[in-house]
Amino acid sequence: MTRPLSLCSLLLSAHTLSLTAGYLTVSIEPLPPVVIGDTVTLRCNFQTDGSLREIVWFRVSTQVTEGGNAKQKIFTFDAMFNTSFFHIEDNRRRENLVYQSRVRLPEIQLEDDGLYECHVGIYDRSSTDKVILASGSIILTVIVPPKTISVVAANSPAPFSRYEAQNFTLICIVTGAKPAPMVYFKRDGELIDVVPTTQSSSSEGDHSKGTDQGKSWSRSQAGLLSSQVVLTSQDLDDTKVQKSLFLSEQEGKLARLGQDVPGGLEQVQEELSKFNSEPTTEVIHETIVSREFPRWVQSSEPLYYFQHQQQAAGDGTLEVKAMLTWSLNPQLDNEVLFSCEVNHPALSMPMQAEVTLAAPRGPKLSMSPSKAKVGDTVRIIVHGFQLGPSASEVFPEPMFTWTKVGGHLLDGREEHDGRELILERVPAELNGSMFRCTAQNPLGSTDTHTRLIVFDNPRLKKGKEHFIAINAAVSQRSLTLTSMLLLLKFSCELT
């Protein structure tokens, strides 16, 4: 027969159960992305009703080994030896103990990015031989601001065309950022409405305000062609317009005459043939369209096409290239400021690079030596340009072409490319020669001439006179020897 448990026995059993139930919770406070170079403090909070055994911090490597991800032990606290390598706060309460372990990481680098774990061990209250373990983890995200930003022109240097508009592309290059920055363009300080291409990322597409995200590339190309510069009737002068109206009126009258006069169709055609066969200067002007100075007519607003590319660098950062393409109009785009701006979570304000589109104007030439002599090596160099009030340099980079007016260069070529023209061992025949330097970029072209004056070289002249004197002396000695031989031969004949 089983005896009922007494109240003391029940209390003792409950106390024993409470001793066997270990209590341990571990959590790490979340952290926002950390900028490289900053100091970070990792905080591991845990609560327990047992005695602390140890705390171990690990950094989990992203490189996968045979046994999985490699763990690197960075800090350890062992209660048996009471050696602490970090700060521990102990706030005692009635129910349990609350701890916080803090690990300080000074001057965070990019390789510190990754997963961190906090492992805690306690002694169970029921037995000092039993250890309860728990852990928490956090991902530390290290962000890197862009290192460099620059704006270049694609396909530069490039020639200028006065007859048709050209597609022009600006490339904004941003290096050393993590994660990829957000890049956008401005024209004279105003955000440009862009048409994103299929290769653009979604983040950059958000900057295309007022544009249709669903436009296809073929439609974009069609719009780009529609914005090309064309010649209109404004290129014709008043005489051409008046002549066009006059021809229309005459043709209308003859057509009505063919309708009113019975059988007059043949007569109308004969009159038209006679009229068209008359040699008049207006007819010639009507058929000739001058393209010397065409008027560049842009659509209501140019279409800008945006393309975005990114590539991973070896150090874990990204290189981003943002490309802006539109139909360049030299009359509207000259002396205009374009800027590329970058937004990044590691930057407190946007990072930007600026360029001013400028056509070359008034090249400044220098000649060395200033007074060239026969046989010298002459260098003609372009030092700079006469710039407008808003431009600090000619952009895009111009291309230079050298020619000799009325002939070939000294080496026999018709032209020479480059900022510098070298004439080696100039002869006296080049005295007074005119050289032309043509500088051009997609916004315009300009020519500058310089005249080469070649002076006599006293050293060469002295050497030439010395050579002539030696030749005269040799000739005189040869004549004397010949005379002596003739005289000797004549004496022998007399004897």
Short mmCIF file of C-alpha atoms in Angstrom, two decimals:
data_model
loop_
_atom_site.label_atom_id
_atom_site.label_comp_id
_atom_site.label_asym_id
_atom_site.label_seq_id
_atom_site.Cartn_x
_atom_site.Cartn_y
_atom_site.Cartn_z
CA MET A 1 0.00 0.00 0.00
CA THR A 2 1.49 3.31 -1.13
CA ARG A 3 1.68 6.10 1.37
CA PRO A 4 0.69 9.62 0.28
CA LEU A 5 3.51 12.14 -0.09
CA SER A 6 3.82 14.64 2.64
CA LEU A 7 3.97 18.40 2.05
CA CYS A 8 7.67 18.47 2.87
CA SER A 9 8.33 15.76 0.32
CA LEU A 10 6.46 17.75 -2.37
CA LEU A 11 8.41 20.94 -1.63
CA LEU A 12 11.70 19.03 -1.73
CA SER A 13 10.80 17.50 -5.12
CA ALA A 14 9.86 20.90 -6.56
CA HIS A 15 13.10 22.39 -5.34
CA THR A 16 15.05 19.56 -6.97
CA LEU A 17 13.28 20.11 -10.31
CA SER A 18 14.05 23.80 -10.19
CA LEU A 19 17.68 23.00 -9.70
CA THR A 20 17.78 20.76 -12.75
CA ALA A 21 16.24 23.38 -15.07
CA GLY A 22 19.08 25.50 -16.47
CA TYR A 23 18.30 28.95 -17.86
CA LEU A 24 20.43 30.76 -20.50
CA THR A 25 19.47 33.18 -23.31
CA VAL A 26 22.00 34.90 -25.59
CA SER A 27 21.48 37.79 -28.05
CA ILE A 28 23.71 40.29 -29.86
CA GLU A 29 22.60 43.88 -30.38
CA PRO A 30 22.10 44.66 -34.08
CA LEU A 31 24.39 47.13 -35.80
CA PRO A 32 23.88 49.39 -38.82
CA PRO A 33 26.42 49.26 -41.68
CA VAL A 34 29.80 50.47 -40.50
CA VAL A 35 32.04 52.79 -42.51
CA ILE A 36 35.57 51.56 -43.04
CA GLY A 37 38.02 53.07 -40.54
CA ASP A 38 35.46 53.54 -37.77
CA THR A 39 35.60 51.86 -34.35
CA VAL A 40 32.88 49.28 -33.63
CA THR A 41 31.71 47.77 -30.34
CA LEU A 42 29.94 44.41 -30.46
CA ARG A 43 27.56 43.79 -27.53
CA CYS A 44 26.48 40.32 -26.46
CA ASN A 45 23.66 40.24 -23.89
CA PHE A 46 22.77 37.06 -22.00
CA GLN A 47 20.68 36.14 -18.98
CA THR A 48 21.14 33.07 -16.77
CA ASP A 49 20.37 31.67 -13.36
CA GLY A 50 23.58 29.68 -13.29
CA SER A 51 27.24 30.42 -12.79
CA LEU A 52 29.24 31.78 -15.70
CA ARG A 53 31.78 29.36 -17.13
CA GLU A 54 33.18 31.08 -20.25
CA ILE A 55 32.49 33.51 -23.08
CA VAL A 56 34.12 33.05 -26.48
CA TRP A 57 33.88 35.37 -29.52
CA PHE A 58 34.41 34.02 -33.04
CA ARG A 59 34.77 35.63 -36.44
CA VAL A 60 33.48 33.30 -39.15
CA SER A 61 35.52 33.43 -42.33
CA THR A 62 33.72 33.65 -45.66
CA GLN A 63 36.18 31.18 -47.17
CA VAL A 64 34.78 27.65 -47.16
CA THR A 65 37.17 24.88 -46.09
CA GLU A 66 36.75 21.11 -46.03
CA GLY A 67 35.09 21.21 -42.64
CA GLY A 68 32.89 24.20 -43.47
CA ASN A 69 33.43 27.86 -42.70
CA ALA A 70 36.58 28.52 -40.71
CA LYS A 71 36.12 30.17 -37.31
CA GLN A 72 38.72 32.45 -35.83
CA LYS A 73 38.70 32.92 -32.05
CA ILE A 74 39.16 36.62 -31.31
CA PHE A 75 38.33 37.01 -27.57
CA THR A 76 37.97 34.60 -24.63
CA PHE A 77 36.84 34.88 -21.00
CA ASP A 78 37.42 31.86 -18.75
CA ALA A 79 35.91 31.99 -15.25
CA MET A 80 38.35 29.37 -13.94
CA PHE A 81 41.36 31.58 -14.60
CA ASN A 82 39.44 34.86 -14.44
CA THR A 83 41.32 36.27 -17.46
CA SER A 84 39.23 38.89 -19.18
CA PHE A 85 40.16 40.41 -22.53
CA PHE A 86 37.05 42.54 -22.75
CA HIS A 87 34.54 44.33 -20.54
CA ILE A 88 31.84 42.39 -18.66
CA GLU A 89 29.02 44.07 -16.77
CA ASP A 90 27.33 42.11 -13.93
CA ASN A 91 23.98 43.38 -12.72
CA ARG A 92 22.65 41.07 -10.01
CA ARG A 93 18.91 40.61 -9.66
CA ARG A 94 16.76 38.39 -7.49
CA GLU A 95 15.76 35.91 -10.21
CA ASN A 96 18.84 35.68 -12.42
CA LEU A 97 22.04 37.33 -13.53
CA VAL A 98 22.23 39.75 -16.51
CA TYR A 99 25.52 40.07 -18.35
CA GLN A 100 26.81 42.09 -21.27
CA SER A 101 30.03 41.22 -23.06
CA ARG A 102 31.50 44.00 -25.22
CA VAL A 103 34.18 43.54 -27.87
CA ARG A 104 35.80 46.64 -29.33
CA LEU A 105 37.11 46.50 -32.92
CA PRO A 106 39.19 49.59 -33.70
CA GLU A 107 39.67 50.90 -37.25
CA ILE A 108 37.43 48.48 -39.08
CA GLN A 109 38.83 47.27 -42.41
CA LEU A 110 37.13 45.64 -45.36
CA GLU A 111 38.36 42.19 -44.32
CA ASP A 112 36.45 42.59 -41.00
CA ASP A 113 33.19 42.28 -42.91
CA GLY A 114 31.35 39.07 -42.08
CA LEU A 115 29.65 36.96 -39.43
CA TYR A 116 30.47 37.21 -35.69
CA GLU A 117 29.33 34.74 -33.01
CA CYS A 118 29.15 35.00 -29.22
CA HIS A 119 29.26 31.63 -27.41
CA VAL A 120 28.36 31.53 -23.69
CA GLY A 121 28.71 28.59 -21.27
CA ILE A 122 27.29 28.35 -17.71
CA TYR A 123 27.38 25.77 -14.93
CA ASP A 124 24.01 24.20 -14.28
CA ARG A 125 22.68 24.95 -10.83
CA SER A 126 22.06 21.26 -10.21
CA SER A 127 25.63 20.18 -10.90
CA THR A 128 28.94 21.94 -11.41
CA ASP A 129 29.96 19.21 -13.83
CA LYS A 130 27.18 20.06 -16.25
CA VAL A 131 27.68 23.01 -18.64
CA ILE A 132 24.88 24.65 -20.62
CA LEU A 133 25.90 26.33 -23.91
CA ALA A 134 24.12 28.97 -26.03
CA SER A 135 25.20 31.38 -28.76
CA GLY A 136 24.14 34.39 -30.80
CA SER A 137 25.37 35.80 -34.09
CA ILE A 138 25.45 39.05 -36.03
CA ILE A 139 26.58 40.04 -39.52
CA LEU A 140 28.90 43.04 -39.56
CA THR A 141 28.55 44.95 -42.82
CA VAL A 142 31.47 47.20 -43.73
CA ILE A 143 30.75 49.86 -46.35
CA VAL A 144 33.37 51.81 -48.28
CA PRO A 145 32.82 55.28 -49.77
CA PRO A 146 33.94 55.87 -53.36
CA LYS A 147 37.64 56.60 -53.72
CA THR A 148 37.67 58.35 -57.09
CA ILE A 149 35.13 59.81 -59.49
CA SER A 150 35.90 61.09 -62.97
CA VAL A 151 34.07 62.03 -66.16
CA VAL A 152 35.54 61.19 -69.57
CA ALA A 153 34.26 61.34 -73.13
CA ALA A 154 33.86 58.13 -75.09
CA ASN A 155 35.79 57.80 -78.35
CA SER A 156 37.97 60.80 -77.60
CA PRO A 157 39.63 62.48 -79.39
CA ALA A 158 37.07 62.63 -82.19
CA PRO A 159 36.67 64.88 -85.26
CA PHE A 160 34.07 67.58 -85.77
CA SER A 161 31.36 67.38 -88.44
CA ARG A 162 29.61 70.55 -89.54
CA TYR A 163 27.06 68.69 -91.66
CA GLU A 164 25.34 66.35 -89.23
CA ALA A 165 24.90 65.84 -85.51
CA GLN A 166 26.85 63.12 -83.77
CA ASN A 167 25.94 60.84 -80.91
CA PHE A 168 28.01 61.84 -77.90
CA THR A 169 28.62 59.83 -74.71
CA LEU A 170 29.85 60.94 -71.30
CA ILE A 171 31.20 58.20 -69.03
CA CYS A 172 31.24 58.66 -65.25
CA ILE A 173 33.68 56.24 -63.60
CA VAL A 174 33.38 55.61 -59.85
CA THR A 175 35.92 53.31 -58.17
CA GLY A 176 36.50 51.82 -54.72
CA ALA A 177 32.90 51.77 -53.44
CA LYS A 178 30.99 49.10 -51.50
CA PRO A 179 28.12 48.66 -52.09
CA ALA A 180 27.56 50.06 -55.58
CA PRO A 181 26.75 53.78 -55.45
CA MET A 182 23.81 55.53 -57.08
CA VAL A 183 24.99 57.64 -60.04
CA TYR A 184 23.10 60.37 -61.90
CA PHE A 185 23.89 63.27 -64.24
CA LYS A 186 23.03 66.97 -64.15
CA ARG A 187 23.12 69.66 -66.83
CA ASP A 188 23.85 73.15 -65.52
CA GLY A 189 22.82 71.98 -62.06
CA GLU A 190 19.48 70.47 -63.15
CA LEU A 191 18.82 66.74 -62.94
CA ILE A 192 18.64 65.23 -66.42
CA ASP A 193 15.59 63.22 -67.43
CA VAL A 194 17.06 60.02 -68.83
CA VAL A 195 15.73 57.04 -70.76
CA PRO A 196 17.22 53.93 -69.15
CA THR A 197 18.37 51.17 -71.46
CA THR A 198 17.85 47.47 -70.87
CA GLN A 199 21.34 47.20 -69.34
CA SER A 200 20.61 49.78 -66.63
CA SER A 201 20.05 48.60 -63.09
CA SER A 202 16.78 49.33 -61.31
CA SER A 203 18.36 51.65 -58.75
CA GLU A 204 19.62 53.98 -61.41
CA GLY A 205 16.35 53.78 -63.28
CA ASP A 206 14.64 55.48 -60.33
CA HIS A 207 16.46 58.70 -61.20
CA SER A 208 14.84 58.95 -64.62
CA LYS A 209 11.97 61.18 -63.52
CA GLY A 210 9.21 61.61 -66.01
CA THR A 211 10.40 58.79 -68.30
CA ASP A 212 8.70 55.54 -69.24
CA GLN A 213 10.50 52.55 -67.75
CA GLY A 214 9.00 50.19 -70.30
CA LYS A 215 10.50 51.81 -73.40
CA SER A 216 12.36 49.32 -75.51
CA TRP A 217 15.80 49.92 -76.95
CA SER A 218 14.46 49.99 -80.50
CA ARG A 219 12.07 52.76 -79.57
CA SER A 220 14.91 54.62 -77.91
CA GLN A 221 16.99 54.36 -81.04
CA ALA A 222 14.08 55.66 -83.07
CA GLY A 223 13.77 58.61 -80.73
CA LEU A 224 17.50 59.22 -80.94
CA LEU A 225 17.33 59.33 -84.71
CA SER A 226 14.40 61.72 -84.54
CA SER A 227 16.54 64.12 -82.53
CA GLN A 228 19.25 64.22 -85.18
CA VAL A 229 20.04 67.60 -86.68
CA VAL A 230 18.32 68.19 -90.01
CA LEU A 231 18.23 70.91 -92.61
CA THR A 232 14.89 72.68 -93.05
CA SER A 233 13.47 75.29 -95.37
CA GLN A 234 15.05 77.93 -93.13
CA ASP A 235 18.35 77.18 -94.89
CA LEU A 236 16.92 78.62 -98.13
CA ASP A 237 17.17 82.34 -98.67
CA ASP A 238 14.24 84.56 -99.61
CA THR A 239 14.87 84.33 -103.35
CA LYS A 240 14.64 80.55 -103.19
CA VAL A 241 11.38 80.67 -101.25
CA GLN A 242 9.91 83.25 -103.60
CA LYS A 243 10.95 81.18 -106.60
CA SER A 244 9.35 78.09 -105.09
CA LEU A 245 6.08 79.97 -104.63
CA PHE A 246 6.30 81.34 -108.16
CA LEU A 247 6.76 77.86 -109.62
CA SER A 248 3.82 76.54 -107.63
CA GLU A 249 1.59 79.35 -108.86
CA GLN A 250 2.59 78.81 -112.49
CA GLU A 251 2.01 75.07 -112.29
CA GLY A 252 -1.39 75.69 -110.71
CA LYS A 253 -2.40 78.11 -113.46
CA LEU A 254 -1.33 75.69 -116.20
CA ALA A 255 -3.20 72.85 -114.53
CA ARG A 256 -6.36 74.93 -114.41
CA LEU A 257 -5.75 75.90 -118.05
CA GLY A 258 -5.63 72.21 -119.00
CA GLN A 259 -8.96 71.69 -117.31
CA ASP A 260 -10.69 74.73 -118.85
CA VAL A 261 -9.42 74.44 -122.42
CA PRO A 262 -10.72 71.44 -124.37
CA GLY A 263 -7.88 69.29 -125.60
CA GLY A 264 -5.41 71.57 -123.89
CA LEU A 265 -3.51 68.90 -121.95
CA GLU A 266 -0.88 68.57 -124.67
CA GLN A 267 -0.57 72.34 -124.73
CA VAL A 268 -0.08 72.47 -120.97
CA GLN A 269 2.67 69.85 -121.10
CA GLU A 270 4.37 71.76 -123.93
CA GLU A 271 4.23 74.98 -121.93
CA LEU A 272 5.69 73.22 -118.88
CA SER A 273 8.53 71.76 -120.95
CA LYS A 274 9.30 75.16 -122.42
CA PHE A 275 9.20 76.75 -118.98
CA ASN A 276 11.48 74.16 -117.41
CA SER A 277 13.93 74.32 -120.32
CA GLU A 278 14.53 78.05 -119.95
CA PRO A 279 18.01 78.61 -118.42
CA THR A 280 17.44 80.84 -115.42
CA THR A 281 19.68 81.39 -112.41
CA GLU A 282 16.74 80.89 -110.05
CA VAL A 283 16.38 77.30 -111.20
CA ILE A 284 20.03 76.64 -110.36
CA HIS A 285 19.66 78.24 -106.92
CA GLU A 286 16.52 76.25 -106.35
CA THR A 287 18.30 72.93 -106.90
CA ILE A 288 21.42 73.76 -104.85
CA VAL A 289 21.27 73.63 -101.05
CA SER A 290 24.24 75.25 -99.36
CA ARG A 291 25.70 73.06 -96.57
CA GLU A 292 28.58 75.35 -95.68
CA PHE A 293 26.91 76.75 -92.56
CA PRO A 294 23.88 74.57 -91.87
CA ARG A 295 21.41 75.46 -89.17
CA TRP A 296 21.29 72.78 -86.51
CA VAL A 297 17.70 72.22 -85.53
CA GLN A 298 17.17 70.22 -82.35
CA SER A 299 13.91 68.62 -81.31
CA SER A 300 11.94 70.21 -78.48
CA GLU A 301 14.23 68.59 -75.93
CA PRO A 302 17.12 66.17 -76.51
CA LEU A 303 16.71 62.57 -75.44
CA TYR A 304 19.32 61.35 -72.98
CA TYR A 305 19.96 57.61 -72.74
CA PHE A 306 21.38 56.14 -69.56
CA GLN A 307 23.35 52.92 -69.19
CA HIS A 308 24.86 51.51 -66.00
CA GLN A 309 27.54 48.85 -65.56
CA GLN A 310 29.43 47.59 -62.52
CA GLN A 311 32.39 45.28 -62.10
CA ALA A 312 33.90 43.73 -58.98
CA ALA A 313 37.46 44.70 -58.12
CA GLY A 314 40.04 42.45 -56.51
CA ASP A 315 39.82 44.17 -53.11
CA GLY A 316 36.10 43.51 -52.68
CA THR A 317 34.91 46.91 -53.91
CA LEU A 318 33.08 47.75 -57.12
CA GLU A 319 33.85 49.87 -60.16
CA VAL A 320 30.78 51.56 -61.61
CA LYS A 321 30.47 53.09 -65.08
CA ALA A 322 27.46 55.27 -65.87
CA MET A 323 27.06 56.36 -69.50
CA LEU A 324 24.97 59.27 -70.76
CA THR A 325 24.35 59.36 -74.54
CA TRP A 326 22.57 62.00 -76.57
CA SER A 327 22.62 63.72 -79.97
CA LEU A 328 25.22 66.47 -79.54
CA ASN A 329 24.33 69.94 -80.77
CA PRO A 330 27.41 72.21 -80.81
CA GLN A 331 25.26 75.34 -80.87
CA LEU A 332 23.40 74.34 -77.70
CA ASP A 333 25.93 72.22 -75.82
CA ASN A 334 29.02 74.43 -76.14
CA GLU A 335 30.08 76.00 -72.81
CA VAL A 336 27.52 73.85 -70.92
CA LEU A 337 28.39 72.34 -67.53
CA PHE A 338 27.70 68.62 -67.08
CA SER A 339 28.18 67.00 -63.69
CA CYS A 340 28.12 63.43 -62.45
CA GLU A 341 26.94 62.99 -58.86
CA VAL A 342 27.15 59.96 -56.60
CA ASN A 343 25.02 59.03 -53.59
CA HIS A 344 26.37 56.44 -51.19
CA PRO A 345 25.42 55.49 -47.60
CA ALA A 346 29.01 56.11 -46.50
CA LEU A 347 28.89 59.73 -47.76
CA SER A 348 27.33 62.56 -45.79
CA MET A 349 26.84 64.55 -49.01
CA PRO A 350 26.95 63.67 -52.73
CA MET A 351 30.32 63.28 -54.41
CA GLN A 352 30.59 64.89 -57.84
CA ALA A 353 32.82 65.54 -60.82
CA GLU A 354 32.22 68.33 -63.34
CA VAL A 355 33.21 69.00 -66.94
CA THR A 356 32.36 71.87 -69.25
CA LEU A 357 31.95 71.01 -72.91
CA ALA A 358 34.05 73.47 -74.91
CA ALA A 359 35.13 73.73 -78.52
CA PRO A 360 38.80 74.53 -79.22
CA ARG A 361 39.34 78.20 -79.97
CA GLY A 362 42.51 80.14 -80.65
CA PRO A 363 45.33 77.62 -80.16
CA LYS A 364 48.46 79.14 -78.64
CA LEU A 365 51.57 78.00 -80.53
CA SER A 366 55.21 78.29 -79.55
CA MET A 367 58.30 77.60 -81.66
CA SER A 368 61.63 76.42 -80.32
CA PRO A 369 64.18 77.77 -81.01
CA SER A 370 62.61 81.15 -81.59
CA LYS A 371 65.22 82.00 -84.23
CA ALA A 372 65.85 78.84 -86.18
CA LYS A 373 69.05 78.46 -88.21
CA VAL A 374 69.78 76.17 -91.09
CA GLY A 375 70.33 72.63 -89.79
CA ASP A 376 68.49 73.16 -86.47
CA THR A 377 65.69 70.93 -85.19
CA VAL A 378 62.53 73.03 -84.84
CA ARG A 379 59.63 72.13 -82.53
CA ILE A 380 56.21 73.75 -82.85
CA ILE A 381 53.97 72.96 -79.86
CA VAL A 382 50.36 73.75 -78.91
CA HIS A 383 50.45 75.16 -75.37
CA GLY A 384 46.80 75.99 -74.83
CA PHE A 385 43.68 77.72 -76.07
CA GLN A 386 41.76 80.91 -75.63
CA LEU A 387 39.00 79.65 -73.33
CA GLY A 388 35.60 81.10 -72.61
CA PRO A 389 34.48 82.43 -69.23
CA SER A 390 33.02 79.13 -68.02
CA ALA A 391 35.55 76.63 -69.43
CA SER A 392 38.83 75.84 -67.73
CA GLU A 393 40.03 73.46 -70.44
CA VAL A 394 38.98 72.16 -73.82
CA PHE A 395 36.75 69.12 -73.31
CA PRO A 396 36.57 66.60 -74.91
CA GLU A 397 40.26 66.29 -75.70
CA PRO A 398 40.92 67.79 -79.15
CA MET A 399 42.81 66.13 -81.97
CA PHE A 400 45.58 68.07 -83.74
CA THR A 401 46.54 67.87 -87.42
CA TRP A 402 49.56 69.67 -88.92
CA THR A 403 49.91 70.52 -92.62
CA LYS A 404 52.22 72.67 -94.71
CA VAL A 405 50.47 75.26 -96.80
CA GLY A 406 51.16 74.63 -100.47
CA GLY A 407 53.20 71.46 -100.11
CA HIS A 408 54.24 68.43 -98.14
CA LEU A 409 55.92 68.32 -94.75
CA LEU A 410 59.66 67.93 -94.42
CA ASP A 411 59.44 64.14 -94.19
CA GLY A 412 57.27 63.95 -97.32
CA ARG A 413 53.94 63.34 -95.56
CA GLU A 414 50.86 65.41 -96.25
CA GLU A 415 49.90 65.78 -92.58
CA HIS A 416 51.05 64.97 -89.06
CA ASP A 417 48.88 64.13 -86.03
CA GLY A 418 49.75 65.22 -82.51
CA ARG A 419 50.16 68.25 -80.30
CA GLU A 420 53.79 68.74 -81.42
CA LEU A 421 55.37 69.08 -84.87
CA ILE A 422 59.11 68.35 -85.13
CA LEU A 423 61.15 69.50 -88.13
CA GLU A 424 64.62 67.96 -88.07
CA ARG A 425 67.60 69.66 -89.73
CA VAL A 426 65.56 72.35 -91.45
CA PRO A 427 67.02 73.44 -94.80
CA ALA A 428 67.20 76.99 -96.07
CA GLU A 429 64.44 76.19 -98.57
CA LEU A 430 61.88 76.12 -95.70
CA ASN A 431 62.41 79.80 -95.01
CA GLY A 432 59.03 81.57 -95.14
CA SER A 433 57.01 78.34 -95.15
CA MET A 434 53.56 78.48 -93.54
CA PHE A 435 52.36 75.65 -91.29
CA ARG A 436 48.73 75.10 -90.33
CA CYS A 437 47.54 73.51 -87.07
CA THR A 438 43.94 72.25 -87.06
CA ALA A 439 42.43 71.51 -83.64
CA GLN A 440 39.00 69.90 -83.46
CA ASN A 441 36.69 68.02 -81.15
CA PRO A 442 33.01 67.07 -81.55
CA LEU A 443 31.98 70.64 -80.65
CA GLY A 444 34.02 72.58 -83.20
CA SER A 445 37.16 73.08 -85.25
CA THR A 446 39.71 75.88 -85.54
CA ASP A 447 42.85 76.60 -87.59
CA THR A 448 45.99 78.48 -86.61
CA HIS A 449 48.94 79.33 -88.87
CA THR A 450 52.56 80.05 -88.08
CA ARG A 451 55.40 81.07 -90.38
CA LEU A 452 58.88 79.55 -90.16
CA ILE A 453 61.80 81.96 -90.60
CA VAL A 454 65.13 80.23 -91.17
CA PHE A 455 68.37 82.21 -90.68
CA ASP A 456 71.83 81.43 -92.03
CA ASN A 457 74.02 79.29 -89.86
CA PRO A 458 77.51 80.87 -89.49
CA ARG A 459 79.10 77.55 -88.57
CA LEU A 460 77.79 75.85 -91.67
CA LYS A 461 78.76 78.86 -93.78
CA LYS A 462 82.31 78.91 -92.35
CA GLY A 463 82.68 75.20 -92.94
CA LYS A 464 81.51 75.61 -96.51
CA GLU A 465 83.99 78.44 -97.16
CA HIS A 466 86.80 76.34 -95.70
CA PHE A 467 85.84 73.47 -97.98
CA ILE A 468 85.84 75.80 -101.01
CA ALA A 469 89.31 77.14 -100.04
CA ILE A 470 90.72 73.61 -99.75
CA ASN A 471 89.30 72.72 -103.15
CA ALA A 472 90.88 75.87 -104.69
CA ALA A 473 94.29 75.07 -103.15
CA VAL A 474 94.17 71.50 -104.43
CA SER A 475 93.20 72.74 -107.88
CA GLN A 476 96.06 75.26 -107.92
CA ARG A 477 98.62 72.64 -106.91
CA SER A 478 97.33 70.28 -109.57
CA LEU A 479 97.68 73.03 -112.19
CA THR A 480 101.26 73.80 -111.12
CA LEU A 481 102.25 70.14 -111.29
CA THR A 482 100.72 69.84 -114.75
CA SER A 483 102.66 72.89 -115.95
CA MET A 484 105.93 71.48 -114.64
CA LEU A 485 105.37 68.18 -116.40
CA LEU A 486 104.61 69.93 -119.70
CA LEU A 487 107.73 72.05 -119.36
CA LEU A 488 109.89 69.00 -118.67
CA LYS A 489 108.44 67.16 -121.64
CA PHE A 490 109.13 70.15 -123.93
CA SER A 491 112.78 70.35 -122.72
CA CYS A 492 113.31 66.68 -123.45
CA GLU A 493 112.04 67.09 -127.00
CA LEU A 494 114.48 69.96 -127.67
CA THR A 495 117.46 67.92 -126.60
#
